[in-house]
PDB file of C-alpha atoms in Angstrom:
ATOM      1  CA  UNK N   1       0.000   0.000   0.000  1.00 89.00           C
ATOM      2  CA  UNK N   2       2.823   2.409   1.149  1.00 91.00           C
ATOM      3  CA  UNK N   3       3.792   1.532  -3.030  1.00 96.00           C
ATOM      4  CA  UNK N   4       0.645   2.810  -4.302  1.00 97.00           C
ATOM      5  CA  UNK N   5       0.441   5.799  -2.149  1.00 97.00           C
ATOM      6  CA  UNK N   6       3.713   6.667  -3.452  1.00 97.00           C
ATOM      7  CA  UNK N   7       2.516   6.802  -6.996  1.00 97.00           C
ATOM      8  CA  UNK N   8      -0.769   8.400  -6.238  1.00 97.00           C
ATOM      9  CA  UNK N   9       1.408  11.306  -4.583  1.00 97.00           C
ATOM     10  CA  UNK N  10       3.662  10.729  -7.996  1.00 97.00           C
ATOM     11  CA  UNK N  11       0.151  11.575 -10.145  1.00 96.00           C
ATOM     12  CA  UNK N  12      -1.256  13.848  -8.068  1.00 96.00           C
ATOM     13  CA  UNK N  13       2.348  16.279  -8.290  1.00 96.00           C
ATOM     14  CA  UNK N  14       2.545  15.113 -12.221  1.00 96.00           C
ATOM     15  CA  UNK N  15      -1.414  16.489 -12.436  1.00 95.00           C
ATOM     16  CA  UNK N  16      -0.807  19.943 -10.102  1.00 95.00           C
ATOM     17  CA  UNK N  17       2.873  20.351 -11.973  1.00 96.00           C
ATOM     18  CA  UNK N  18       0.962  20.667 -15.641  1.00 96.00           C
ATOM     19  CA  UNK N  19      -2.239  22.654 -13.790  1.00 94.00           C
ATOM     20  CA  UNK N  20      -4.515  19.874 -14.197  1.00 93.00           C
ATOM     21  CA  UNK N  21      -5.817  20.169 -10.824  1.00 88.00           C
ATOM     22  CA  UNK N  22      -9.454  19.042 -11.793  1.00 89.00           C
ATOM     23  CA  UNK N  23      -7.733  15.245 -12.381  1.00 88.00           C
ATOM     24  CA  UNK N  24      -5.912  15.497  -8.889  1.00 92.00           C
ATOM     25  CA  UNK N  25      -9.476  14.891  -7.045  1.00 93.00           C
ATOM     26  CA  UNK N  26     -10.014  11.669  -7.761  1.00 93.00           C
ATOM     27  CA  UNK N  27      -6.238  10.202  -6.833  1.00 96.00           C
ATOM     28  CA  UNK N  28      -6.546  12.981  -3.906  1.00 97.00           C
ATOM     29  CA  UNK N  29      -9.412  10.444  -2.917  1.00 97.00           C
ATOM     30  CA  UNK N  30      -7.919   7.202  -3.531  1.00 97.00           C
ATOM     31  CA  UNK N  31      -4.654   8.522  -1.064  1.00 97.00           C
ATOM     32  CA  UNK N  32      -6.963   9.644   1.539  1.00 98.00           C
ATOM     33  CA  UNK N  33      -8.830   6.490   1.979  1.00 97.00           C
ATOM     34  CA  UNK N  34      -5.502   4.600   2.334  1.00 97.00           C
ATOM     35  CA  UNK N  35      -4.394   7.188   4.854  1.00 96.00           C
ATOM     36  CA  UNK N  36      -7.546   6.652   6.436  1.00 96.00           C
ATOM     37  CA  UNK N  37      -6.914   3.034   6.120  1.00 95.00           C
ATOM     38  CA  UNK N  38      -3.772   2.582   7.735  1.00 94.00           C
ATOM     39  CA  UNK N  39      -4.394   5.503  10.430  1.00 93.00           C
ATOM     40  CA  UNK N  40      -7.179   3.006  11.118  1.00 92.00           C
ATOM     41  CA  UNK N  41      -5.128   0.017  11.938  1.00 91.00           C
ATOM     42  CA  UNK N  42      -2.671   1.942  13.238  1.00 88.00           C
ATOM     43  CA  UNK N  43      -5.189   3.131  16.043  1.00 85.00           C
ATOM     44  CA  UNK N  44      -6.390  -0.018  16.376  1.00 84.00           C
ATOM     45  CA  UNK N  45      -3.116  -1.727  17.272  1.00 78.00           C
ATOM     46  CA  UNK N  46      -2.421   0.966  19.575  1.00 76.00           C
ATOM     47  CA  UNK N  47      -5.579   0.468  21.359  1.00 71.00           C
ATOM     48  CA  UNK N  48      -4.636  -3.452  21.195  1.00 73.00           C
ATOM     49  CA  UNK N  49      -1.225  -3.227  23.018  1.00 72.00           C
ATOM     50  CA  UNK N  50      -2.810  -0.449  26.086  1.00 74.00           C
ATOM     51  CA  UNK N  51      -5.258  -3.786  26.563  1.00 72.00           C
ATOM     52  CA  UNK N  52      -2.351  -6.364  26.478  1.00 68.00           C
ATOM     53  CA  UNK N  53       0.062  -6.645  30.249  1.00 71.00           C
ATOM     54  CA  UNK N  54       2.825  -5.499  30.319  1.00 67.00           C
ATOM     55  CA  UNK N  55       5.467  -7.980  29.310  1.00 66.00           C
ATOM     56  CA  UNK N  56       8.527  -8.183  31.863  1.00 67.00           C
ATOM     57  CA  UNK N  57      12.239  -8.502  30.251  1.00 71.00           C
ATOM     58  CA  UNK N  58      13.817  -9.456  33.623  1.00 66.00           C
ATOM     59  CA  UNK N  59      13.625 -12.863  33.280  1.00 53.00           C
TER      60      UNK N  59
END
């Protein structure tokens, strides 16, 4: 995913560099839902290890 987000930003700069900012919108929208996306599971593994004990490395 971190691949395709990379060439969306790619298109999206290609689009804005020519001042074709009316084709940006729709690979502005594909990057945001990844973002989204992996903000998502990002949050959610955070909120996974505050649930899990602490894990001692004394032993």
């Amino acid at each position: 995913m971190l691949d395709e987000n990379n060439q969306l930003i790619q298109c999206i700069m290609d689009f804005q560099s020519k001042g074709k900012t009316a084709e940006c919108s729709q690979y502005q929208q594909m990057l945001h839902r990844n973002l989204v996306y992996l903000a998502t599971i990002a949050d959610s593994n955070q909120n996974m290890q505050s649930l899990l004990p602490a894990v001692s490395m004394d032993g």
